[in-house]
mmCIF file of C-alpha atoms in Angstrom:
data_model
loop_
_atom_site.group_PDB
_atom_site.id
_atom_site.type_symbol
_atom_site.label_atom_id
_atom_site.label_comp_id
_atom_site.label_asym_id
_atom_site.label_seq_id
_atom_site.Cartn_x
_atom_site.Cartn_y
_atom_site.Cartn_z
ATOM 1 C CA UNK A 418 5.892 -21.226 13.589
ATOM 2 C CA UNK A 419 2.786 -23.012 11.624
ATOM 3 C CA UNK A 420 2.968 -26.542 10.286
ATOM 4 C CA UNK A 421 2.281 -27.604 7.094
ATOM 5 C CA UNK A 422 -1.369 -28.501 7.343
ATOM 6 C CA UNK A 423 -3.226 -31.876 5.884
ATOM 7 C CA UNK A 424 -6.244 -30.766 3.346
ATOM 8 C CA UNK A 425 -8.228 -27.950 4.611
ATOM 9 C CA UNK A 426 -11.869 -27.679 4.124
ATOM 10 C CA UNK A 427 -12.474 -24.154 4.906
ATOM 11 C CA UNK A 428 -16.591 -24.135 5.098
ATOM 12 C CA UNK A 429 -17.230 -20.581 4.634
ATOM 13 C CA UNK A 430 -19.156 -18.571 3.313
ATOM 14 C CA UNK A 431 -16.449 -17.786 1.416
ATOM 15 C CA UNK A 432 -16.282 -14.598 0.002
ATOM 16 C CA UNK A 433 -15.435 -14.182 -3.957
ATOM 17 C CA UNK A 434 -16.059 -11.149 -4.254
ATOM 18 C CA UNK A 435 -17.963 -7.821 -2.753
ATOM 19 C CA UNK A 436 -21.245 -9.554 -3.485
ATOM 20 C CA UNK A 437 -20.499 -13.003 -4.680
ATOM 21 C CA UNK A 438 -19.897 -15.784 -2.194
ATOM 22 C CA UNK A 439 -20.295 -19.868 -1.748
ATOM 23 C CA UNK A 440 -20.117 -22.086 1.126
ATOM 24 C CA UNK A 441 -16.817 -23.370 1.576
ATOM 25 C CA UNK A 442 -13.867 -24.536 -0.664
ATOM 26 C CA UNK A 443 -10.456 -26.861 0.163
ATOM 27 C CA UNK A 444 -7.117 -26.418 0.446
ATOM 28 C CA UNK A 445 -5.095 -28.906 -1.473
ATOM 29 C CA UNK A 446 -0.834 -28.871 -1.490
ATOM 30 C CA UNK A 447 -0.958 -25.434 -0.620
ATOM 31 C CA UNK A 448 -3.637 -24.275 -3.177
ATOM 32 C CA UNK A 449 -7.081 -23.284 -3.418
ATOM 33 C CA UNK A 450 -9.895 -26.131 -4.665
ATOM 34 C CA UNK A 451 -13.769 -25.898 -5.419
ATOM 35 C CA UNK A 452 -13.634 -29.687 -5.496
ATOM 36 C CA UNK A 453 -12.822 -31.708 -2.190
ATOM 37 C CA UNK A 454 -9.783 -34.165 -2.146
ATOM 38 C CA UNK A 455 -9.958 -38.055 -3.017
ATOM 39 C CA UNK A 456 -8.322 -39.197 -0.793
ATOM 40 C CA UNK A 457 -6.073 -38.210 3.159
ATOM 41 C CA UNK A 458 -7.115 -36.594 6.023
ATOM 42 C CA UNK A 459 -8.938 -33.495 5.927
ATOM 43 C CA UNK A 460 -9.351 -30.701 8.420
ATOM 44 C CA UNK A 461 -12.341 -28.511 8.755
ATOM 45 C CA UNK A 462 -12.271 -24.626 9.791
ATOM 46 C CA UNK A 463 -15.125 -22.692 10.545
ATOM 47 C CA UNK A 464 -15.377 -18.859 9.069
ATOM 48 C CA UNK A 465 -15.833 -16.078 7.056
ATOM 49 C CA UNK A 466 -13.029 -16.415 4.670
ATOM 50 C CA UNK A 467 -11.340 -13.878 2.774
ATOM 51 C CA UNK A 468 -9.086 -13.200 0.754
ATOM 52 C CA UNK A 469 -5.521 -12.336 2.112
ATOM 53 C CA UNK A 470 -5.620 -8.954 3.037
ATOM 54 C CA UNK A 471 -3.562 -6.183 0.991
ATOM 55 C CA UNK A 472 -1.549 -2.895 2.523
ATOM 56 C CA UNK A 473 -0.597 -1.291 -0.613
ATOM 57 C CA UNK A 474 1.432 1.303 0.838
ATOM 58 C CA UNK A 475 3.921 0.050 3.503
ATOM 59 C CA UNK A 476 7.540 -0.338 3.717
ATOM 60 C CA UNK A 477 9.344 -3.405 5.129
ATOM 61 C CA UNK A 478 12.452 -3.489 6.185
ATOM 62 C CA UNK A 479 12.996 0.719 7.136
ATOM 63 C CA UNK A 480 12.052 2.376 10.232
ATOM 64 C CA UNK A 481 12.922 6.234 11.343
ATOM 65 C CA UNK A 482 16.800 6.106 10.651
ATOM 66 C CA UNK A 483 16.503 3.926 6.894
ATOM 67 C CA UNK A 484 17.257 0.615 6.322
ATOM 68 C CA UNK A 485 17.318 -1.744 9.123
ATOM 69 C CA UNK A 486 19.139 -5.249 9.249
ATOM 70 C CA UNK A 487 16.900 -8.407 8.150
ATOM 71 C CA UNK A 488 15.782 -9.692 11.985
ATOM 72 C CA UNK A 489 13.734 -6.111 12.155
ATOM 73 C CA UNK A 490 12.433 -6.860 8.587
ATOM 74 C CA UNK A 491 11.201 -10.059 9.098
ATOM 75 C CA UNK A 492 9.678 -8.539 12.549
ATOM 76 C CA UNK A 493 7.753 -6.451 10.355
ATOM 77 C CA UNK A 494 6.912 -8.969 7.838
ATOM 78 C CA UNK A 495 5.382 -11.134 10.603
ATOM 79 C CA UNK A 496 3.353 -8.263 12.090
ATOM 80 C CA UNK A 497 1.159 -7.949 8.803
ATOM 81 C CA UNK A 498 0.580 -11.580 8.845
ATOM 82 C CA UNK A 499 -0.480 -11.036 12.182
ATOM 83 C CA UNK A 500 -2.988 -8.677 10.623
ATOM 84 C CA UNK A 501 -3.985 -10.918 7.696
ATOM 85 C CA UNK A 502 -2.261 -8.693 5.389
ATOM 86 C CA UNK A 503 -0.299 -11.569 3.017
ATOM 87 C CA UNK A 504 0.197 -9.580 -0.281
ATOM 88 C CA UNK A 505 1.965 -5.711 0.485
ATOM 89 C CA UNK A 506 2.889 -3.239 -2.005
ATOM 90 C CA UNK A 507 6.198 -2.073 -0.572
ATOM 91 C CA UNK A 508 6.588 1.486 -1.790
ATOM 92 C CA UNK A 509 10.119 2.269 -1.138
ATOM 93 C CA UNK A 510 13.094 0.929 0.606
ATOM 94 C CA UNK A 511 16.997 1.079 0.898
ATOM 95 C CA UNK A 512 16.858 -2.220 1.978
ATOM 96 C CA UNK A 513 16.537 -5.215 -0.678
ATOM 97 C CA UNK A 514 14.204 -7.691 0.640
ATOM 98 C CA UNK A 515 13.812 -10.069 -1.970
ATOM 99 C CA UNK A 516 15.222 -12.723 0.433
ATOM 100 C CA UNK A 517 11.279 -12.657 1.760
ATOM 101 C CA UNK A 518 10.096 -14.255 -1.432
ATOM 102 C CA UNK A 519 12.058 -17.440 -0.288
ATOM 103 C CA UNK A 520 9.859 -17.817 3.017
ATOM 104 C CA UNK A 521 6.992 -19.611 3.321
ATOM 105 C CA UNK A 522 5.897 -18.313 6.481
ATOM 106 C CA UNK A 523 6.413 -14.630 5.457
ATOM 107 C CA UNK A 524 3.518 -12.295 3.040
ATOM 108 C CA UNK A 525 4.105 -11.762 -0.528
ATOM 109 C CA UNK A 526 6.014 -7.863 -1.493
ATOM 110 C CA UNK A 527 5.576 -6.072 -4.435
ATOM 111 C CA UNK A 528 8.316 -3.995 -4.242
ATOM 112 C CA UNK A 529 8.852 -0.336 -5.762
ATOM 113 C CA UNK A 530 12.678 -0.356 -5.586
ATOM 114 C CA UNK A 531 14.135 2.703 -3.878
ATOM 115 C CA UNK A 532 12.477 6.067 -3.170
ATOM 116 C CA UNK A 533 13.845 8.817 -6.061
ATOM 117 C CA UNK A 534 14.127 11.977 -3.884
ATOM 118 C CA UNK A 535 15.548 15.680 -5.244
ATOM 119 C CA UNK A 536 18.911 16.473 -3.025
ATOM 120 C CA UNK A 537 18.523 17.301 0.486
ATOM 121 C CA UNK A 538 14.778 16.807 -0.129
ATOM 122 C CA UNK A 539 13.376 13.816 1.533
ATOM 123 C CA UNK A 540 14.335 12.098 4.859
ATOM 124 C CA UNK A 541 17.678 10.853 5.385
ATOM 125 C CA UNK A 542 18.965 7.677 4.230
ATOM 126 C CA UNK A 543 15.110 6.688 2.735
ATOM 127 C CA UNK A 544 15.804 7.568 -0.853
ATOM 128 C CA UNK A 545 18.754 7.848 -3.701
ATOM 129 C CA UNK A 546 18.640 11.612 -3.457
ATOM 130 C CA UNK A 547 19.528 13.055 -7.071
ATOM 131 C CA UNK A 548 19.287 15.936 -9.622
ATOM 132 C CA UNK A 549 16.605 16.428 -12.619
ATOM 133 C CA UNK A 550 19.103 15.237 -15.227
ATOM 134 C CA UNK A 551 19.321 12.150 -13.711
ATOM 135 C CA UNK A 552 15.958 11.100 -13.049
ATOM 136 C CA UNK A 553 15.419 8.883 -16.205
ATOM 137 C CA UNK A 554 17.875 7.409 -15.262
ATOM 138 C CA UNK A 555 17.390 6.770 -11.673
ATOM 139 C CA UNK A 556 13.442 5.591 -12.751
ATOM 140 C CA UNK A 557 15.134 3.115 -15.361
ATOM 141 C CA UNK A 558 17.148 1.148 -12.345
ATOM 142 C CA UNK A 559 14.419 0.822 -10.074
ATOM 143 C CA UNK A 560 12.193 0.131 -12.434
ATOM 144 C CA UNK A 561 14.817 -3.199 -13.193
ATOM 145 C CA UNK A 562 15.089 -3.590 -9.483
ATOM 146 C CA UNK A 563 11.907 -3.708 -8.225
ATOM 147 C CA UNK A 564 8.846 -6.088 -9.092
ATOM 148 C CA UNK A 565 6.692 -3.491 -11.063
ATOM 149 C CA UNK A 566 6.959 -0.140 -9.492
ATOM 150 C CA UNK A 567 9.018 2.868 -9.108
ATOM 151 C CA UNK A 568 8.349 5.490 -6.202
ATOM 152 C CA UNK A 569 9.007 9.104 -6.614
ATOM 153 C CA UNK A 570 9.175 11.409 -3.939
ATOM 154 C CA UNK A 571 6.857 13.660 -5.601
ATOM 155 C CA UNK A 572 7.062 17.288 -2.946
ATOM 156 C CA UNK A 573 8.503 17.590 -0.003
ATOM 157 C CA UNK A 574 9.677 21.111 1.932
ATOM 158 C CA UNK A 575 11.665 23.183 0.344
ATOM 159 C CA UNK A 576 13.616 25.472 3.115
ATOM 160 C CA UNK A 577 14.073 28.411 0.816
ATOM 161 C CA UNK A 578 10.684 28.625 0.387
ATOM 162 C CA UNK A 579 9.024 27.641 3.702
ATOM 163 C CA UNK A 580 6.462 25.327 2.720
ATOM 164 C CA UNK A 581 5.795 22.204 0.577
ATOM 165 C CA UNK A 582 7.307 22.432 -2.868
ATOM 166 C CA UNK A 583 7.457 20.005 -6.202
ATOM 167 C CA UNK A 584 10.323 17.838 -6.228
ATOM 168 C CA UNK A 585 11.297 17.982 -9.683
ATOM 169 C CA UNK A 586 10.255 20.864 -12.779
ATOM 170 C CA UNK A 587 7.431 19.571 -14.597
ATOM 171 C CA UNK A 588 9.833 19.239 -17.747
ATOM 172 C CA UNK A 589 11.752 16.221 -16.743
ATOM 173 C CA UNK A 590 8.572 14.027 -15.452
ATOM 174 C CA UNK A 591 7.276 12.806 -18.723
ATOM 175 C CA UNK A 592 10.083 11.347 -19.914
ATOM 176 C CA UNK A 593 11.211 9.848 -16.693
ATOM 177 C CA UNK A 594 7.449 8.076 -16.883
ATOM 178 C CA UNK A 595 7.849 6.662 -20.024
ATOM 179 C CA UNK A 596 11.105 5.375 -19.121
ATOM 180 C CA UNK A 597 9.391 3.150 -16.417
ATOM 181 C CA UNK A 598 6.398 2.393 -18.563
ATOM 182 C CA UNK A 599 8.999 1.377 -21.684
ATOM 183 C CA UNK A 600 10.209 -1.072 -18.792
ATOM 184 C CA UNK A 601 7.265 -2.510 -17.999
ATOM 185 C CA UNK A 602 6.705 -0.385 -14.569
ATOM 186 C CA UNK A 603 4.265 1.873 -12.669
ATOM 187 C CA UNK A 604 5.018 4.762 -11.413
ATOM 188 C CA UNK A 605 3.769 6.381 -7.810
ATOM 189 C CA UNK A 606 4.758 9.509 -6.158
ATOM 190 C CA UNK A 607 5.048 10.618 -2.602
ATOM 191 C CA UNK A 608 2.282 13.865 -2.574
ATOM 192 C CA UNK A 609 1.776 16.305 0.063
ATOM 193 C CA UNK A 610 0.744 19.323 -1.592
ATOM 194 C CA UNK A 611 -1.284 20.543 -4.534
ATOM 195 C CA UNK A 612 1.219 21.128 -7.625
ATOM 196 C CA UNK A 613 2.918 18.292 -7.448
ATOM 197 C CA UNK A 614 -0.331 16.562 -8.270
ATOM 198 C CA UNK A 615 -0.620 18.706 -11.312
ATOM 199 C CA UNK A 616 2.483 18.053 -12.749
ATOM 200 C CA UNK A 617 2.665 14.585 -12.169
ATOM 201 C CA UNK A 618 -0.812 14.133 -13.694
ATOM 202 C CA UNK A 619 0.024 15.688 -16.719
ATOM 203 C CA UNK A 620 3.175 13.365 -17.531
ATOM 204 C CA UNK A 621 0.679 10.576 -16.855
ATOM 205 C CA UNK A 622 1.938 8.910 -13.470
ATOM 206 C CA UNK A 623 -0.262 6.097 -12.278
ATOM 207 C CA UNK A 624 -1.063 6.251 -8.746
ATOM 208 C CA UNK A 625 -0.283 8.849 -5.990
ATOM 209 C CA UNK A 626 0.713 8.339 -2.661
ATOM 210 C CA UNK A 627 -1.504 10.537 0.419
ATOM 211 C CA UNK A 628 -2.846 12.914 -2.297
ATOM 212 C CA UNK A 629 -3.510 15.333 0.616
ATOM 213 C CA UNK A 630 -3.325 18.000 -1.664
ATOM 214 C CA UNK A 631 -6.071 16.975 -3.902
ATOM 215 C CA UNK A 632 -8.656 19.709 -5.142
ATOM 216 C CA UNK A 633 -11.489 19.823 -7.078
ATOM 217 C CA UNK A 634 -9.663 20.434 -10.551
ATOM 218 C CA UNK A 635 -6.922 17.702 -10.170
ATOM 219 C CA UNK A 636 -10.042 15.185 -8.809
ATOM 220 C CA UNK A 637 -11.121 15.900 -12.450
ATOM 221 C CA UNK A 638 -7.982 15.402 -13.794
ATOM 222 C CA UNK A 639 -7.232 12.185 -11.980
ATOM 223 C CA UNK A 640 -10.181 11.042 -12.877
ATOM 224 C CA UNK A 641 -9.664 11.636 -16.736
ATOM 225 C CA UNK A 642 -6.439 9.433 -16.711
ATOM 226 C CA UNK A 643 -7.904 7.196 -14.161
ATOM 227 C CA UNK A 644 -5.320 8.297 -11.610
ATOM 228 C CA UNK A 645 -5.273 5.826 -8.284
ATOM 229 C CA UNK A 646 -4.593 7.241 -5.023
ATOM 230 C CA UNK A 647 -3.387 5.603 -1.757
ATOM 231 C CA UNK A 648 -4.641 7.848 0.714
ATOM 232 C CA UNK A 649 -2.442 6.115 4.226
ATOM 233 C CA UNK A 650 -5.282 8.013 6.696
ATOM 234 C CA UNK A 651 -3.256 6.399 9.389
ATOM 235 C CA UNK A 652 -0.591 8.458 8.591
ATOM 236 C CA UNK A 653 -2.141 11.660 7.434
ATOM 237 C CA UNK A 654 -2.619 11.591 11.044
ATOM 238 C CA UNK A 655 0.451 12.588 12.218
ATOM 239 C CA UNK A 656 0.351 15.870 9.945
ATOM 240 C CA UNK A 657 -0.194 17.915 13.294
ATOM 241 C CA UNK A 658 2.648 16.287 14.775
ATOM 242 C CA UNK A 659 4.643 16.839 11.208
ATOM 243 C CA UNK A 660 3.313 20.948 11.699
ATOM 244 C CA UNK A 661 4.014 21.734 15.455
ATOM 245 C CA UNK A 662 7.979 20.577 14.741
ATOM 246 C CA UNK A 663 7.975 22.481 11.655
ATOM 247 C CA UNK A 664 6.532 25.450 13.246
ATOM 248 C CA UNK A 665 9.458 27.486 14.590
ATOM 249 C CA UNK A 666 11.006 27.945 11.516
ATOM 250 C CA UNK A 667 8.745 27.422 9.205
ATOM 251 C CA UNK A 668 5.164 28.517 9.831
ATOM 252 C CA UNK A 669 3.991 28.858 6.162
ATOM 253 C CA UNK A 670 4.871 24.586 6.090
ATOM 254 C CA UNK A 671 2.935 24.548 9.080
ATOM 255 C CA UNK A 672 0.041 26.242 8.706
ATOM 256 C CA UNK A 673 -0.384 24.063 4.851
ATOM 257 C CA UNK A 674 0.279 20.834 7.006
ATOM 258 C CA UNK A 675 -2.988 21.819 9.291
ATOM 259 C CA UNK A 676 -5.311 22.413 6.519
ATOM 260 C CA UNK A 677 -4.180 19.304 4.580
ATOM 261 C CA UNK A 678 -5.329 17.235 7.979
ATOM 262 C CA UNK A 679 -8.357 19.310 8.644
ATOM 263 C CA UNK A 680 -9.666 18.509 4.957
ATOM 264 C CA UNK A 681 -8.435 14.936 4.693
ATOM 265 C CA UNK A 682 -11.598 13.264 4.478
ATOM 266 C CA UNK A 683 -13.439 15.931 2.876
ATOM 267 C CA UNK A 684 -10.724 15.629 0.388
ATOM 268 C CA UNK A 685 -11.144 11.795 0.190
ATOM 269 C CA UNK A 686 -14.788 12.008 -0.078
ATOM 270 C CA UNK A 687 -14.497 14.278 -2.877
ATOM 271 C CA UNK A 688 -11.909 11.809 -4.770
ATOM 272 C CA UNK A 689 -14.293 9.097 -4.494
ATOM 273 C CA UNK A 690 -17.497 10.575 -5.214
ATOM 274 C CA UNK A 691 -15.533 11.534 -8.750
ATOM 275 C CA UNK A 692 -14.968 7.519 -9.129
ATOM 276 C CA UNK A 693 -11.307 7.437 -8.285
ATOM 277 C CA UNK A 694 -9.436 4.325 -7.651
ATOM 278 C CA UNK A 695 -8.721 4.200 -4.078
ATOM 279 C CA UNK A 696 -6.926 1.367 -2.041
ATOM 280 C CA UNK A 697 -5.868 0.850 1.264
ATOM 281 C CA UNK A 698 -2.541 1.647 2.389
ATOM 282 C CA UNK A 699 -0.435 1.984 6.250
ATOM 283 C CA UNK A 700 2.607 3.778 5.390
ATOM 284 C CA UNK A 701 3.694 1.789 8.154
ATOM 285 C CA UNK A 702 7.489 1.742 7.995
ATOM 286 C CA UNK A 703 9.699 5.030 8.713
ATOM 287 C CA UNK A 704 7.418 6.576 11.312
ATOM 288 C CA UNK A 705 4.558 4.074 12.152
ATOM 289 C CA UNK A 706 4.588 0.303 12.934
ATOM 290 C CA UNK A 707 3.408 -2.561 10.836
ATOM 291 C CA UNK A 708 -0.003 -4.483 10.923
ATOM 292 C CA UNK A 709 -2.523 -1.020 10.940
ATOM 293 C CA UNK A 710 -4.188 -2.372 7.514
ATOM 294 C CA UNK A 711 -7.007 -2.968 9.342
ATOM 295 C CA UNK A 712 -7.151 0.880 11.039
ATOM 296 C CA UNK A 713 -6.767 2.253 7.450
ATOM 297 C CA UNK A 714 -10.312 0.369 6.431
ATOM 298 C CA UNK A 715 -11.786 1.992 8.601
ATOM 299 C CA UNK A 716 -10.591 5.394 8.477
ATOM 300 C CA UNK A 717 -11.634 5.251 4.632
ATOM 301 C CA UNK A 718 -15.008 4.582 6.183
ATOM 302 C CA UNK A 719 -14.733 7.968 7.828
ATOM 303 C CA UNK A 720 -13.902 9.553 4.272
ATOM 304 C CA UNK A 721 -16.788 8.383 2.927
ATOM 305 C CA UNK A 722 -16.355 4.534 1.576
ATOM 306 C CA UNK A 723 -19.257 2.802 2.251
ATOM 307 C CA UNK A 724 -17.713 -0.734 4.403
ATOM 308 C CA UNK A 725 -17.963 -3.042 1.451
ATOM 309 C CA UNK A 726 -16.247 -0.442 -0.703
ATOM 310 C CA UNK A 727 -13.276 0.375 2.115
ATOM 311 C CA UNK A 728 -13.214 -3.584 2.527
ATOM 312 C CA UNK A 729 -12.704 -3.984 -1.345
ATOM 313 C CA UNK A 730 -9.864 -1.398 -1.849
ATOM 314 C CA UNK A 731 -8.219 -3.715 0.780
ATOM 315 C CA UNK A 732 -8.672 -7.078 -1.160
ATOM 316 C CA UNK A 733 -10.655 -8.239 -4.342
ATOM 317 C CA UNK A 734 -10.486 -4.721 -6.039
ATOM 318 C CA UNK A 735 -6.333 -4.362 -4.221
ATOM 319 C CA UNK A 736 -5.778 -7.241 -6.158
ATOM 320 C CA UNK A 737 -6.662 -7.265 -9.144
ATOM 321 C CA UNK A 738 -5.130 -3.530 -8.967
ATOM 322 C CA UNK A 739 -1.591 -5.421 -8.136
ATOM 323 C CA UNK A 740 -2.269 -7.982 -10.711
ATOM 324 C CA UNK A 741 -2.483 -11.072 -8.362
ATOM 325 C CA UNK A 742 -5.196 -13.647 -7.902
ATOM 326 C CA UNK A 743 -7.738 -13.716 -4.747
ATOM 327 C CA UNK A 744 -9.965 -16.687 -4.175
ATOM 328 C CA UNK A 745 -9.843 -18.588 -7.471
ATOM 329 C CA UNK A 746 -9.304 -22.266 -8.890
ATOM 330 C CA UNK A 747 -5.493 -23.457 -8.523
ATOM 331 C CA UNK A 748 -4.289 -19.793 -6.707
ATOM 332 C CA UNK A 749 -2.588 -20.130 -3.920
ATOM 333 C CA UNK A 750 -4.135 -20.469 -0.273
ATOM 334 C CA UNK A 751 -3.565 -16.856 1.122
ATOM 335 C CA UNK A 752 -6.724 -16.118 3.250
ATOM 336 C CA UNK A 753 -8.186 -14.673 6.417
ATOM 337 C CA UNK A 754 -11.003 -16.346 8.346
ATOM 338 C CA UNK A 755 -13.000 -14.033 10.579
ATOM 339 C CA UNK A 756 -15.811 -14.980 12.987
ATOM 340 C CA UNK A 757 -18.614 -12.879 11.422
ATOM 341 C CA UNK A 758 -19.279 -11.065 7.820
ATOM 342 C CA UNK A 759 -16.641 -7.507 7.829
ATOM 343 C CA UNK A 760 -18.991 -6.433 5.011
ATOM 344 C CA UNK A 761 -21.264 -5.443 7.570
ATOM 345 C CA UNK A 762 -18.384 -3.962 10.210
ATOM 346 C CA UNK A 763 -14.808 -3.687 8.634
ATOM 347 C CA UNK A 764 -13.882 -3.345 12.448
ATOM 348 C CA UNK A 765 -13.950 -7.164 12.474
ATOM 349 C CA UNK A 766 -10.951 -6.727 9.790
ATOM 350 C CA UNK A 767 -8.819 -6.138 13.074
ATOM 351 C CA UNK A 768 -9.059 -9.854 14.827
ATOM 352 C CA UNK A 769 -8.473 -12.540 12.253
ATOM 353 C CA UNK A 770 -9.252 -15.919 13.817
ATOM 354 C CA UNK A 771 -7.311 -17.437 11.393
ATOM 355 C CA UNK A 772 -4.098 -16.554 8.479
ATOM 356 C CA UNK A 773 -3.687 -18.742 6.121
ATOM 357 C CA UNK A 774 -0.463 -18.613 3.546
ATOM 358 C CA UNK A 775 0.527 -20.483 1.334
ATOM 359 C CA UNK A 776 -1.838 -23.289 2.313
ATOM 360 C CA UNK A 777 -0.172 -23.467 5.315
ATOM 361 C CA UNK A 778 -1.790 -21.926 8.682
ATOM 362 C CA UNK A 779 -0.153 -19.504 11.525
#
């Protein structure tokens, strides 16, 4: 466990933004000062500082078989303060974790409420699992429940017809948008395939999840209605894995799960040289362990992000995306200190020398 810490002087550079920075700044009671104190004891760390980093895609608190019990949550929790990721967009969970918010020591969730998954559509015990009629209202709980968001489970496989299909008929998604817009909420979807983008696009969603399945005319589209994406690369990873136990009985499934992998960055590159929102995501939860935010920087480097851009989608741009402060007058002290500039090498993302949250350090 950390202790709470006297003033910090944190002496930088300090980074404000991708190209704005100044030499150091103090910690005061927790929260972040361009002036230095008047009067106690005051500590001085060396570093590259940062704001706290940002998975916007993970999902604490469920691992392969759903909703696990609140030791294993916090486990995960404390691995992404490990990695310097302090704010996380949790996009999906069975489990309520809003017991987090009351811990100090633990990173900040933005939390999507429950997965909305057609029946017998998604994995078991992830999502409420329901039928069109009911989406609206499905999208209108979460959307109370959770702190901003509501997750869709956008495709999935359908058995009947061997490969990836759309979770719900384009009919019933416009309305079931609105619904969380009317209550204040965005809306994100779970996206293998191809026409599931299309028909969430057209009923306006906000942000897609993977977006594997993105092609040149839904890049366009997404573009138009200023569409963000998640891309999770570290997961996307796992689509030949996802394809070889699929393959028996269903080789249609697996062949589409290949070509989605074998295009992924192509298919990222394309998204961003159109100007699409893009931020950095793990999926970790379900099927991969927490604390991979820095892995998914760089992978996004590998699609084509130039290393200030990756580094952005995982902290000034990721936050003002989420709506929450990074290094600025009175916010609170949630930063990563690193021993040399990640602008330069976002593989320096993956060894914080030091986490700082809530003005305290651990």
């Amino acid at each position: 466990m950390g202790s709470v810490l006297p003033s910090l002087h944190l002496t930088g550079p300090v980074l404000l933004g991708p190209e704005e920075e100044r030499d150091g700044l103090w910690v005061i009671d927790g929260r972040i000062s361009f002036s230095a104190p008047t009067a106690g004891e005051v500590v001085t760390i060396n570093g590259w500082v940062l704001p706290g980093l940002v998975d916007a895609h993970c999902h604490v608190g469920l691992e392969a078989q759903g909703g696990v019990p609140p030791e294993r949550a916090e486990e995960h929790a404390l691995a992404e303060r490990a990695a310097g990721a302090l704010l996380l967009r949790d996009a999906g969970s069975p489990y309520d974790t809003h017991w987090i918010d009351d811990r100090e020591d633990l990173p900040r969730i933005i939390r999507a409420g429950r997965h909305i998954a057609r029946t017998h559509r998604y994995i078991r015990n992830f999502a409420h699992e329901i039928e069109p009629a009911d989406l609206v209202d499905y999208v209108r709980r979460e959307a109370r429940r959770g702190d901003g968001w509501v997750k869709l489970v956008g495709d999935w496989i359908d058995r009947d017809a061997g490969d990836l299909a759309s979770s719900f008929p384009k009919e019933v998604l416009p309305a079931a948008i609105a619904a969380a817009h009317e209550e204040g909420a965005r809306v994100t979807a779970h996206c293998f395939g191809e026409q599931s983008l299309v028909d969430l696009a057209d009923a306006w969603i906000d942000c897609v999840e993977h977006a594997t399945g993105l092609t040149d005319e839904t890049i366009a589209l997404f573009a138009e209605r200023e569409i963000a994406i998640v891309p999770t690369l570290v997961n996307i990873a796992n689509f030949p894995k996802f394809a070889d136990a699929g393959e028996a009985k269903f080789p249609g499934y697996a062949a589409h799960m290949r070509d989605l992998y074998e295009r992924r960055f192509d298919t990222i590159a394309a998204a961003h040289d159109a100007g699409l929102d893009i931020y950095v995501g793990t999926d970790a939860g379900g099927q991969l362990p927490h604390g991979l935010v820095a892995k998914e920087v760089e992978a996004l480097t590998q699609a084509g992000l130039t290393p200030l851009e990756a580094l952005d989608a995982a902290t000034w741009k990721a936050r003002a995306w989420l709506m929450r402060p990074a290094i600025e007058e009175g916010a609170s002290a949630d930063l990563t200190l690193y021993q040399e500039d990640p602008r330069g090498d976002v593989r320096i993302l993956a060894d914080p020398q030091h986490v700082i949250l809530r003005g305290r350090s651990w």
